[in-house]
């Protein structure tokens, strides 16, 4: 699910980092302005996975107990869904308030809104559409049915380290203030068509502001690309078959804009057809679950004929990673589902949900290291 990611820094002959320019969605393409003098420069790869949780193996995320015949596993996606889907909307455009959000609510789908919450800047002709409709955006935030993400403060790029820090940090602070009580972890997309000048790695800004990079792997749904609905259908089917995370993004919704309302609804109809297979959630929700589940492990602590104790071990920071994990329990044929009980280490009951037509039972637990007991009641 995850592969090592390398970033690049440019250093001068003294070993000091110098400024390089990059595109918002082409971060690994560097343009390095240097004086017209003979000198030596070093392009250095930096492993951005250092310090991150270790990925567990598939074997570590499940076990079969020979004494009881119970199988226990961490589900790859919430509620045992086959794949995950995020619906992203960029630029905090007014049509997100008038079209996208009302239509998403009709379908009962959750969206991720990449906002640019910076105020008007002195001397600039740009006007903040977010600030023109701030009360409406704050009303959306209060409902909690959609997710906000960082698209930088002004969607203009940055001219240096401090400017880039402010563009990312100021936007993050606005979102944190609008969504109190939520994990500070959020998606960051620096935006197409923007240029960013910095001597630092992107990882520096991601770690400082609890962001994760959401710039790649998403299918653009603008009508100008052509045949979007059919392309999306094929794209979604591939992700369902591969049990992965399908990401698509929209810009402006409406006639004569990036995506017509008819095509937007048609894409959501495709989602509706596959709804039972999909976990449709915000990008941070999905990212948190992906990291939690792929770094978790299960181990058997104690086993008797009709009782076992297992331990869930988690590596993620509880202040950032708070998406409930789904545990799947598959009992042997001689264990009636209605007599199976599960308790946490404090003896509190954990609700096990039976899935119609399936033998598997599912429950949601906090992504924290803890012991659980499963037993067959009298």
mmCIF file of C-alpha atoms in Angstrom:
data_model
loop_
_atom_site.group_PDB
_atom_site.id
_atom_site.type_symbol
_atom_site.label_atom_id
_atom_site.label_comp_id
_atom_site.label_asym_id
_atom_site.label_seq_id
_atom_site.Cartn_x
_atom_site.Cartn_y
_atom_site.Cartn_z
ATOM 1 C CA UNK A 1 0.000 0.000 0.000
ATOM 2 C CA UNK A 2 2.864 2.349 0.705
ATOM 3 C CA UNK A 3 6.246 2.643 -0.957
ATOM 4 C CA UNK A 4 9.296 4.598 0.229
ATOM 5 C CA UNK A 5 9.170 8.209 -0.904
ATOM 6 C CA UNK A 6 12.252 10.276 -1.539
ATOM 7 C CA UNK A 7 12.391 14.054 -1.660
ATOM 8 C CA UNK A 8 15.225 16.163 -2.993
ATOM 9 C CA UNK A 9 17.118 19.100 -1.578
ATOM 10 C CA UNK A 10 19.694 21.182 -3.387
ATOM 11 C CA UNK A 11 22.870 22.190 -1.539
ATOM 12 C CA UNK A 12 25.732 24.458 -2.502
ATOM 13 C CA UNK A 13 29.411 23.668 -2.260
ATOM 14 C CA UNK A 14 29.367 24.483 1.460
ATOM 15 C CA UNK A 15 26.565 21.998 2.051
ATOM 16 C CA UNK A 16 23.919 24.624 2.777
ATOM 17 C CA UNK A 17 20.399 24.144 1.407
ATOM 18 C CA UNK A 18 19.444 26.602 -1.329
ATOM 19 C CA UNK A 19 16.082 27.590 -2.747
ATOM 20 C CA UNK A 20 14.549 25.518 -5.539
ATOM 21 C CA UNK A 21 11.265 26.148 -7.335
ATOM 22 C CA UNK A 22 8.703 23.397 -7.823
ATOM 23 C CA UNK A 23 5.203 23.052 -9.214
ATOM 24 C CA UNK A 24 2.387 22.445 -6.780
ATOM 25 C CA UNK A 25 1.536 19.059 -8.280
ATOM 26 C CA UNK A 26 4.982 18.330 -9.744
ATOM 27 C CA UNK A 27 7.019 18.522 -6.577
ATOM 28 C CA UNK A 28 9.856 16.325 -7.807
ATOM 29 C CA UNK A 29 10.643 18.567 -10.773
ATOM 30 C CA UNK A 30 13.140 21.161 -9.530
ATOM 31 C CA UNK A 31 14.100 24.475 -11.106
ATOM 32 C CA UNK A 32 17.180 25.835 -9.366
ATOM 33 C CA UNK A 33 18.122 29.506 -9.899
ATOM 34 C CA UNK A 34 21.880 29.954 -9.431
ATOM 35 C CA UNK A 35 24.356 32.743 -10.252
ATOM 36 C CA UNK A 36 26.249 32.508 -13.555
ATOM 37 C CA UNK A 37 29.446 31.476 -11.801
ATOM 38 C CA UNK A 38 31.379 28.239 -11.824
ATOM 39 C CA UNK A 39 30.389 26.248 -8.758
ATOM 40 C CA UNK A 40 29.324 22.851 -7.486
ATOM 41 C CA UNK A 41 25.792 21.972 -6.468
ATOM 42 C CA UNK A 42 24.491 18.777 -4.896
ATOM 43 C CA UNK A 43 21.024 17.349 -5.442
ATOM 44 C CA UNK A 44 20.464 15.172 -2.393
ATOM 45 C CA UNK A 45 17.748 12.541 -1.941
ATOM 46 C CA UNK A 46 16.083 12.623 1.472
ATOM 47 C CA UNK A 47 14.127 9.593 2.662
ATOM 48 C CA UNK A 48 10.799 11.028 3.794
ATOM 49 C CA UNK A 49 9.671 7.758 5.447
ATOM 50 C CA UNK A 50 12.220 7.935 8.277
ATOM 51 C CA UNK A 51 10.439 8.143 11.621
ATOM 52 C CA UNK A 52 7.141 6.887 10.226
ATOM 53 C CA UNK A 53 5.381 3.784 11.654
ATOM 54 C CA UNK A 54 6.630 0.441 10.387
ATOM 55 C CA UNK A 55 4.287 -1.316 7.980
ATOM 56 C CA UNK A 56 3.042 -4.612 9.362
ATOM 57 C CA UNK A 57 2.781 -7.678 7.176
ATOM 58 C CA UNK A 58 -0.544 -9.179 6.133
ATOM 59 C CA UNK A 59 0.273 -12.155 8.344
ATOM 60 C CA UNK A 60 0.697 -9.858 11.362
ATOM 61 C CA UNK A 61 -2.765 -8.366 10.815
ATOM 62 C CA UNK A 62 -4.656 -11.639 11.250
ATOM 63 C CA UNK A 63 -4.469 -15.011 13.009
ATOM 64 C CA UNK A 64 -6.265 -18.348 13.260
ATOM 65 C CA UNK A 65 -6.496 -19.885 16.733
ATOM 66 C CA UNK A 66 -6.344 -23.668 16.511
ATOM 67 C CA UNK A 67 -7.880 -24.250 19.953
ATOM 68 C CA UNK A 68 -11.118 -22.308 19.391
ATOM 69 C CA UNK A 69 -11.169 -22.227 15.590
ATOM 70 C CA UNK A 70 -11.647 -18.447 15.662
ATOM 71 C CA UNK A 71 -10.179 -16.264 12.938
ATOM 72 C CA UNK A 72 -9.469 -12.618 13.827
ATOM 73 C CA UNK A 73 -8.289 -9.948 11.382
ATOM 74 C CA UNK A 74 -7.939 -6.192 10.930
ATOM 75 C CA UNK A 75 -10.205 -5.239 8.019
ATOM 76 C CA UNK A 76 -8.387 -3.368 5.217
ATOM 77 C CA UNK A 77 -11.225 -0.801 5.086
ATOM 78 C CA UNK A 78 -13.916 0.441 7.441
ATOM 79 C CA UNK A 79 -16.812 -1.977 8.026
ATOM 80 C CA UNK A 80 -15.149 -4.541 5.790
ATOM 81 C CA UNK A 81 -15.873 -2.562 2.611
ATOM 82 C CA UNK A 82 -14.058 -3.686 -0.501
ATOM 83 C CA UNK A 83 -12.590 -0.289 -1.412
ATOM 84 C CA UNK A 84 -12.546 3.354 -0.332
ATOM 85 C CA UNK A 85 -13.664 6.405 -2.319
ATOM 86 C CA UNK A 86 -12.995 10.095 -1.729
ATOM 87 C CA UNK A 87 -14.798 12.902 -3.574
ATOM 88 C CA UNK A 88 -12.631 16.038 -3.567
ATOM 89 C CA UNK A 89 -13.579 19.619 -4.493
ATOM 90 C CA UNK A 90 -10.875 22.250 -5.049
ATOM 91 C CA UNK A 91 -10.649 26.038 -4.612
ATOM 92 C CA UNK A 92 -13.578 26.768 -2.221
ATOM 93 C CA UNK A 93 -15.674 27.895 -5.186
ATOM 94 C CA UNK A 94 -19.181 29.321 -4.511
ATOM 95 C CA UNK A 95 -20.736 26.476 -6.558
ATOM 96 C CA UNK A 96 -19.533 24.067 -3.900
ATOM 97 C CA UNK A 97 -22.006 25.754 -1.556
ATOM 98 C CA UNK A 98 -24.849 26.155 -4.050
ATOM 99 C CA UNK A 99 -24.462 22.916 -6.037
ATOM 100 C CA UNK A 100 -21.963 20.350 -4.764
ATOM 101 C CA UNK A 101 -22.894 20.217 -1.089
ATOM 102 C CA UNK A 102 -26.703 20.184 -1.555
ATOM 103 C CA UNK A 103 -26.391 17.432 -4.193
ATOM 104 C CA UNK A 104 -23.979 15.390 -2.057
ATOM 105 C CA UNK A 105 -26.500 15.588 0.773
ATOM 106 C CA UNK A 106 -29.211 14.262 -1.525
ATOM 107 C CA UNK A 107 -27.029 11.207 -2.156
ATOM 108 C CA UNK A 108 -25.875 11.065 1.489
ATOM 109 C CA UNK A 109 -22.217 11.178 0.387
ATOM 110 C CA UNK A 110 -19.346 12.824 2.239
ATOM 111 C CA UNK A 111 -17.025 15.166 0.347
ATOM 112 C CA UNK A 112 -13.613 16.716 0.997
ATOM 113 C CA UNK A 113 -13.432 20.448 0.298
ATOM 114 C CA UNK A 114 -9.984 21.865 -0.421
ATOM 115 C CA UNK A 115 -10.330 25.468 0.679
ATOM 116 C CA UNK A 116 -8.247 28.627 0.215
ATOM 117 C CA UNK A 117 -9.195 30.573 3.351
ATOM 118 C CA UNK A 118 -6.651 33.397 3.141
ATOM 119 C CA UNK A 119 -7.979 36.987 3.185
ATOM 120 C CA UNK A 120 -7.585 39.509 0.365
ATOM 121 C CA UNK A 121 -3.950 40.549 0.077
ATOM 122 C CA UNK A 122 -2.884 44.208 -0.185
ATOM 123 C CA UNK A 123 -1.975 45.203 -3.730
ATOM 124 C CA UNK A 124 -3.488 42.081 -5.288
ATOM 125 C CA UNK A 125 -6.495 41.994 -7.586
ATOM 126 C CA UNK A 126 -7.375 38.522 -6.324
ATOM 127 C CA UNK A 127 -10.473 38.401 -4.170
ATOM 128 C CA UNK A 128 -11.034 35.641 -1.652
ATOM 129 C CA UNK A 129 -14.229 33.833 -2.620
ATOM 130 C CA UNK A 130 -13.942 31.974 0.667
ATOM 131 C CA UNK A 131 -14.187 35.213 2.656
ATOM 132 C CA UNK A 132 -17.123 36.393 0.549
ATOM 133 C CA UNK A 133 -19.003 33.297 1.775
ATOM 134 C CA UNK A 134 -17.270 32.655 5.080
ATOM 135 C CA UNK A 135 -20.501 32.406 7.101
ATOM 136 C CA UNK A 136 -21.788 29.724 4.740
ATOM 137 C CA UNK A 137 -18.552 27.748 4.976
ATOM 138 C CA UNK A 138 -18.629 27.970 8.757
ATOM 139 C CA UNK A 139 -22.205 26.667 8.714
ATOM 140 C CA UNK A 140 -21.024 23.653 6.685
ATOM 141 C CA UNK A 141 -18.220 23.089 9.182
ATOM 142 C CA UNK A 142 -20.696 23.023 12.070
ATOM 143 C CA UNK A 143 -22.760 20.253 10.494
ATOM 144 C CA UNK A 144 -19.678 18.011 10.311
ATOM 145 C CA UNK A 145 -21.028 16.057 7.329
ATOM 146 C CA UNK A 146 -18.156 17.129 5.070
ATOM 147 C CA UNK A 147 -14.420 17.397 5.509
ATOM 148 C CA UNK A 148 -12.162 20.427 4.981
ATOM 149 C CA UNK A 149 -8.635 20.188 3.618
ATOM 150 C CA UNK A 150 -5.714 22.541 2.974
ATOM 151 C CA UNK A 151 -5.352 24.016 -0.520
ATOM 152 C CA UNK A 152 -3.025 26.768 0.786
ATOM 153 C CA UNK A 153 -4.178 30.180 1.969
ATOM 154 C CA UNK A 154 -4.316 31.943 -1.422
ATOM 155 C CA UNK A 155 -3.644 29.364 -4.186
ATOM 156 C CA UNK A 156 -0.772 31.474 -5.542
ATOM 157 C CA UNK A 157 2.326 29.505 -4.550
ATOM 158 C CA UNK A 158 5.123 31.009 -2.459
ATOM 159 C CA UNK A 159 8.261 33.085 -2.962
ATOM 160 C CA UNK A 160 10.376 31.590 -0.182
ATOM 161 C CA UNK A 161 10.518 29.494 2.967
ATOM 162 C CA UNK A 162 8.624 31.920 5.205
ATOM 163 C CA UNK A 163 5.973 32.581 2.569
ATOM 164 C CA UNK A 164 5.421 28.858 2.025
ATOM 165 C CA UNK A 165 5.226 28.294 5.766
ATOM 166 C CA UNK A 166 2.541 30.992 6.040
ATOM 167 C CA UNK A 167 0.537 29.702 3.051
ATOM 168 C CA UNK A 168 0.308 26.219 4.558
ATOM 169 C CA UNK A 169 0.204 27.176 8.229
ATOM 170 C CA UNK A 170 -2.365 29.983 7.952
ATOM 171 C CA UNK A 171 -4.778 27.755 6.024
ATOM 172 C CA UNK A 172 -4.323 24.933 8.529
ATOM 173 C CA UNK A 173 -5.056 27.251 11.464
ATOM 174 C CA UNK A 174 -8.287 28.470 9.859
ATOM 175 C CA UNK A 175 -9.469 24.893 9.341
ATOM 176 C CA UNK A 176 -8.534 23.854 12.876
ATOM 177 C CA UNK A 177 -10.503 26.797 14.261
ATOM 178 C CA UNK A 178 -13.538 25.908 12.124
ATOM 179 C CA UNK A 179 -13.471 22.241 13.157
ATOM 180 C CA UNK A 180 -12.757 22.136 16.902
ATOM 181 C CA UNK A 181 -12.539 18.712 18.480
ATOM 182 C CA UNK A 182 -11.373 16.990 15.295
ATOM 183 C CA UNK A 183 -7.933 15.529 14.770
ATOM 184 C CA UNK A 184 -5.596 18.234 13.383
ATOM 185 C CA UNK A 185 -4.428 15.838 10.663
ATOM 186 C CA UNK A 186 -5.635 16.923 7.218
ATOM 187 C CA UNK A 187 -4.950 16.580 3.501
ATOM 188 C CA UNK A 188 -2.751 19.147 1.731
ATOM 189 C CA UNK A 189 -2.772 19.864 -2.001
ATOM 190 C CA UNK A 190 -0.644 22.805 -3.098
ATOM 191 C CA UNK A 191 -2.649 23.213 -6.305
ATOM 192 C CA UNK A 192 -2.034 22.963 -10.024
ATOM 193 C CA UNK A 193 -0.547 25.967 -11.770
ATOM 194 C CA UNK A 194 1.259 27.178 -8.646
ATOM 195 C CA UNK A 195 5.015 27.607 -8.111
ATOM 196 C CA UNK A 196 6.678 27.130 -4.722
ATOM 197 C CA UNK A 197 10.168 28.349 -3.887
ATOM 198 C CA UNK A 198 11.714 26.781 -0.794
ATOM 199 C CA UNK A 199 14.992 25.362 0.461
ATOM 200 C CA UNK A 200 13.136 22.863 2.659
ATOM 201 C CA UNK A 201 11.550 19.508 1.931
ATOM 202 C CA UNK A 202 7.788 19.188 1.714
ATOM 203 C CA UNK A 203 8.027 16.765 4.635
ATOM 204 C CA UNK A 204 9.167 19.700 6.792
ATOM 205 C CA UNK A 205 5.835 21.479 6.258
ATOM 206 C CA UNK A 206 3.734 18.312 6.415
ATOM 207 C CA UNK A 207 5.137 17.342 9.805
ATOM 208 C CA UNK A 208 5.012 20.855 11.235
ATOM 209 C CA UNK A 209 1.314 21.302 10.424
ATOM 210 C CA UNK A 210 0.090 17.688 10.661
ATOM 211 C CA UNK A 211 -0.668 17.398 6.951
ATOM 212 C CA UNK A 212 -0.382 14.573 4.457
ATOM 213 C CA UNK A 213 0.359 15.026 0.763
ATOM 214 C CA UNK A 214 -2.775 14.585 -1.368
ATOM 215 C CA UNK A 215 -1.381 15.876 -4.654
ATOM 216 C CA UNK A 216 -1.264 12.660 -6.660
ATOM 217 C CA UNK A 217 -3.296 9.651 -7.700
ATOM 218 C CA UNK A 218 -6.594 11.475 -8.247
ATOM 219 C CA UNK A 219 -8.761 11.381 -11.382
ATOM 220 C CA UNK A 220 -9.770 14.842 -12.620
ATOM 221 C CA UNK A 221 -13.467 15.112 -13.426
ATOM 222 C CA UNK A 222 -13.495 18.343 -15.457
ATOM 223 C CA UNK A 223 -15.655 17.943 -18.575
ATOM 224 C CA UNK A 224 -12.865 19.284 -20.782
ATOM 225 C CA UNK A 225 -11.002 15.979 -20.408
ATOM 226 C CA UNK A 226 -13.886 14.240 -22.172
ATOM 227 C CA UNK A 227 -15.922 11.109 -21.430
ATOM 228 C CA UNK A 228 -15.531 11.609 -17.692
ATOM 229 C CA UNK A 229 -18.407 9.449 -16.458
ATOM 230 C CA UNK A 230 -17.341 6.331 -18.360
ATOM 231 C CA UNK A 231 -13.701 6.936 -17.490
ATOM 232 C CA UNK A 232 -14.657 7.211 -13.852
ATOM 233 C CA UNK A 233 -16.723 4.021 -14.019
ATOM 234 C CA UNK A 234 -13.691 2.088 -15.280
ATOM 235 C CA UNK A 235 -11.406 3.816 -12.758
ATOM 236 C CA UNK A 236 -13.717 2.911 -9.886
ATOM 237 C CA UNK A 237 -14.096 -0.702 -11.017
ATOM 238 C CA UNK A 238 -10.313 -1.108 -11.065
ATOM 239 C CA UNK A 239 -10.063 0.158 -7.502
ATOM 240 C CA UNK A 240 -12.874 -2.085 -6.289
ATOM 241 C CA UNK A 241 -11.211 -5.099 -7.896
ATOM 242 C CA UNK A 242 -7.857 -4.069 -6.434
ATOM 243 C CA UNK A 243 -9.382 -3.211 -3.028
ATOM 244 C CA UNK A 244 -7.741 0.211 -3.087
ATOM 245 C CA UNK A 245 -8.452 3.879 -2.462
ATOM 246 C CA UNK A 246 -10.155 5.560 -5.428
ATOM 247 C CA UNK A 247 -9.699 9.354 -5.537
ATOM 248 C CA UNK A 248 -11.475 11.782 -7.851
ATOM 249 C CA UNK A 249 -11.640 15.571 -7.819
ATOM 250 C CA UNK A 250 -13.900 18.292 -9.163
ATOM 251 C CA UNK A 251 -13.521 22.039 -9.564
ATOM 252 C CA UNK A 252 -16.599 24.153 -10.330
ATOM 253 C CA UNK A 253 -20.048 22.594 -10.681
ATOM 254 C CA UNK A 254 -22.626 24.026 -13.097
ATOM 255 C CA UNK A 255 -23.468 24.674 -16.708
ATOM 256 C CA UNK A 256 -20.538 26.128 -18.633
ATOM 257 C CA UNK A 257 -18.184 25.462 -15.702
ATOM 258 C CA UNK A 258 -15.645 22.713 -15.010
ATOM 259 C CA UNK A 259 -18.253 19.962 -14.530
ATOM 260 C CA UNK A 260 -21.883 20.273 -15.567
ATOM 261 C CA UNK A 261 -24.476 19.412 -12.960
ATOM 262 C CA UNK A 262 -25.718 16.586 -15.200
ATOM 263 C CA UNK A 263 -22.274 14.988 -15.376
ATOM 264 C CA UNK A 264 -21.715 15.525 -11.670
ATOM 265 C CA UNK A 265 -24.952 13.721 -10.872
ATOM 266 C CA UNK A 266 -24.128 10.983 -13.389
ATOM 267 C CA UNK A 267 -20.808 10.345 -11.619
ATOM 268 C CA UNK A 268 -22.597 10.143 -8.268
ATOM 269 C CA UNK A 269 -25.071 7.695 -9.799
ATOM 270 C CA UNK A 270 -22.105 5.465 -10.668
ATOM 271 C CA UNK A 271 -21.022 5.655 -7.029
ATOM 272 C CA UNK A 272 -24.543 4.777 -5.913
ATOM 273 C CA UNK A 273 -24.464 1.602 -8.023
ATOM 274 C CA UNK A 274 -21.437 0.398 -6.042
ATOM 275 C CA UNK A 275 -22.359 1.889 -2.672
ATOM 276 C CA UNK A 276 -22.423 -1.434 -0.796
ATOM 277 C CA UNK A 277 -18.819 -2.148 -1.839
ATOM 278 C CA UNK A 278 -17.464 1.315 -1.021
ATOM 279 C CA UNK A 279 -16.469 3.240 2.046
ATOM 280 C CA UNK A 280 -17.262 6.796 0.899
ATOM 281 C CA UNK A 281 -15.429 9.106 3.267
ATOM 282 C CA UNK A 282 -13.280 12.191 3.641
ATOM 283 C CA UNK A 283 -9.641 12.053 2.587
ATOM 284 C CA UNK A 284 -8.338 12.396 6.147
ATOM 285 C CA UNK A 285 -10.765 9.701 7.352
ATOM 286 C CA UNK A 286 -9.484 7.290 4.699
ATOM 287 C CA UNK A 287 -5.825 8.213 5.127
ATOM 288 C CA UNK A 288 -5.998 7.703 8.894
ATOM 289 C CA UNK A 289 -7.624 4.303 8.541
ATOM 290 C CA UNK A 290 -5.123 3.272 5.862
ATOM 291 C CA UNK A 291 -2.136 4.130 8.052
ATOM 292 C CA UNK A 292 -3.695 2.675 11.216
ATOM 293 C CA UNK A 293 -4.655 -0.627 9.612
ATOM 294 C CA UNK A 294 -1.436 -1.097 7.639
ATOM 295 C CA UNK A 295 0.731 -0.562 10.739
ATOM 296 C CA UNK A 296 -1.415 -2.525 13.220
ATOM 297 C CA UNK A 297 -0.810 -6.097 14.313
ATOM 298 C CA UNK A 298 -2.699 -8.810 16.193
ATOM 299 C CA UNK A 299 -1.304 -11.413 18.580
ATOM 300 C CA UNK A 300 -2.854 -14.260 20.556
ATOM 301 C CA UNK A 301 -2.453 -13.858 24.321
ATOM 302 C CA UNK A 302 -4.486 -16.749 25.764
ATOM 303 C CA UNK A 303 -6.668 -19.504 24.340
ATOM 304 C CA UNK A 304 -9.118 -22.015 25.853
ATOM 305 C CA UNK A 305 -11.851 -24.137 24.269
ATOM 306 C CA UNK A 306 -14.498 -21.397 24.258
ATOM 307 C CA UNK A 307 -12.503 -18.288 25.070
ATOM 308 C CA UNK A 308 -9.523 -16.393 23.776
ATOM 309 C CA UNK A 309 -7.695 -13.179 24.549
ATOM 310 C CA UNK A 310 -5.883 -11.285 21.786
ATOM 311 C CA UNK A 311 -3.921 -8.066 21.664
ATOM 312 C CA UNK A 312 -4.242 -5.300 19.110
ATOM 313 C CA UNK A 313 -0.982 -3.343 18.778
ATOM 314 C CA UNK A 314 -1.031 0.107 17.170
ATOM 315 C CA UNK A 315 1.867 2.419 16.349
ATOM 316 C CA UNK A 316 0.069 5.621 15.388
ATOM 317 C CA UNK A 317 -0.091 8.869 17.375
ATOM 318 C CA UNK A 318 -3.458 8.912 19.218
ATOM 319 C CA UNK A 319 -3.635 12.705 18.973
ATOM 320 C CA UNK A 320 -3.713 12.499 15.176
ATOM 321 C CA UNK A 321 -5.062 9.056 14.316
ATOM 322 C CA UNK A 322 -8.549 8.565 15.731
ATOM 323 C CA UNK A 323 -10.435 6.682 12.995
ATOM 324 C CA UNK A 324 -12.008 3.539 14.471
ATOM 325 C CA UNK A 325 -10.551 0.278 13.202
ATOM 326 C CA UNK A 326 -12.767 -2.580 12.054
ATOM 327 C CA UNK A 327 -11.947 -6.002 13.518
ATOM 328 C CA UNK A 328 -13.396 -9.046 11.763
ATOM 329 C CA UNK A 329 -14.145 -12.213 13.750
ATOM 330 C CA UNK A 330 -14.951 -15.435 11.896
ATOM 331 C CA UNK A 331 -16.217 -18.109 14.325
ATOM 332 C CA UNK A 332 -16.103 -21.873 13.753
ATOM 333 C CA UNK A 333 -19.358 -23.576 12.638
ATOM 334 C CA UNK A 334 -20.171 -24.797 16.174
ATOM 335 C CA UNK A 335 -20.150 -21.260 17.632
ATOM 336 C CA UNK A 336 -23.643 -19.718 17.259
ATOM 337 C CA UNK A 337 -23.228 -16.025 16.395
ATOM 338 C CA UNK A 338 -25.856 -14.908 18.932
ATOM 339 C CA UNK A 339 -23.839 -16.426 21.794
ATOM 340 C CA UNK A 340 -20.486 -14.828 20.939
ATOM 341 C CA UNK A 341 -19.417 -12.002 23.217
ATOM 342 C CA UNK A 342 -16.470 -9.610 23.066
ATOM 343 C CA UNK A 343 -15.101 -7.436 25.868
ATOM 344 C CA UNK A 344 -12.306 -4.903 26.173
ATOM 345 C CA UNK A 345 -9.623 -4.955 28.869
ATOM 346 C CA UNK A 346 -11.926 -3.056 31.266
ATOM 347 C CA UNK A 347 -14.630 -5.668 30.857
ATOM 348 C CA UNK A 348 -16.862 -3.380 28.778
ATOM 349 C CA UNK A 349 -18.892 -5.073 26.054
ATOM 350 C CA UNK A 350 -17.814 -4.480 22.449
ATOM 351 C CA UNK A 351 -20.697 -4.660 19.980
ATOM 352 C CA UNK A 352 -20.277 -7.385 17.365
ATOM 353 C CA UNK A 353 -22.333 -6.891 14.218
ATOM 354 C CA UNK A 354 -23.501 -9.900 12.234
ATOM 355 C CA UNK A 355 -23.492 -9.464 8.480
ATOM 356 C CA UNK A 356 -26.513 -10.916 6.698
ATOM 357 C CA UNK A 357 -25.583 -13.951 4.624
ATOM 358 C CA UNK A 358 -22.028 -14.060 6.034
ATOM 359 C CA UNK A 359 -20.373 -15.893 8.898
ATOM 360 C CA UNK A 360 -18.092 -12.984 9.768
ATOM 361 C CA UNK A 361 -18.789 -10.669 12.718
ATOM 362 C CA UNK A 362 -17.452 -7.122 12.789
ATOM 363 C CA UNK A 363 -16.774 -4.500 15.434
ATOM 364 C CA UNK A 364 -15.128 -1.093 15.593
ATOM 365 C CA UNK A 365 -12.425 -0.347 18.157
ATOM 366 C CA UNK A 366 -10.151 2.594 18.880
ATOM 367 C CA UNK A 367 -6.744 2.456 17.128
ATOM 368 C CA UNK A 368 -4.954 1.956 20.451
ATOM 369 C CA UNK A 369 -2.910 -0.936 21.771
ATOM 370 C CA UNK A 370 -5.244 -2.994 23.945
ATOM 371 C CA UNK A 371 -6.341 -6.528 24.818
ATOM 372 C CA UNK A 372 -9.760 -7.987 23.963
ATOM 373 C CA UNK A 373 -11.578 -11.154 25.009
ATOM 374 C CA UNK A 374 -13.859 -13.227 22.773
ATOM 375 C CA UNK A 375 -15.897 -16.021 24.334
ATOM 376 C CA UNK A 376 -18.902 -18.248 23.810
ATOM 377 C CA UNK A 377 -21.562 -17.490 26.408
ATOM 378 C CA UNK A 378 -23.839 -20.094 28.011
#
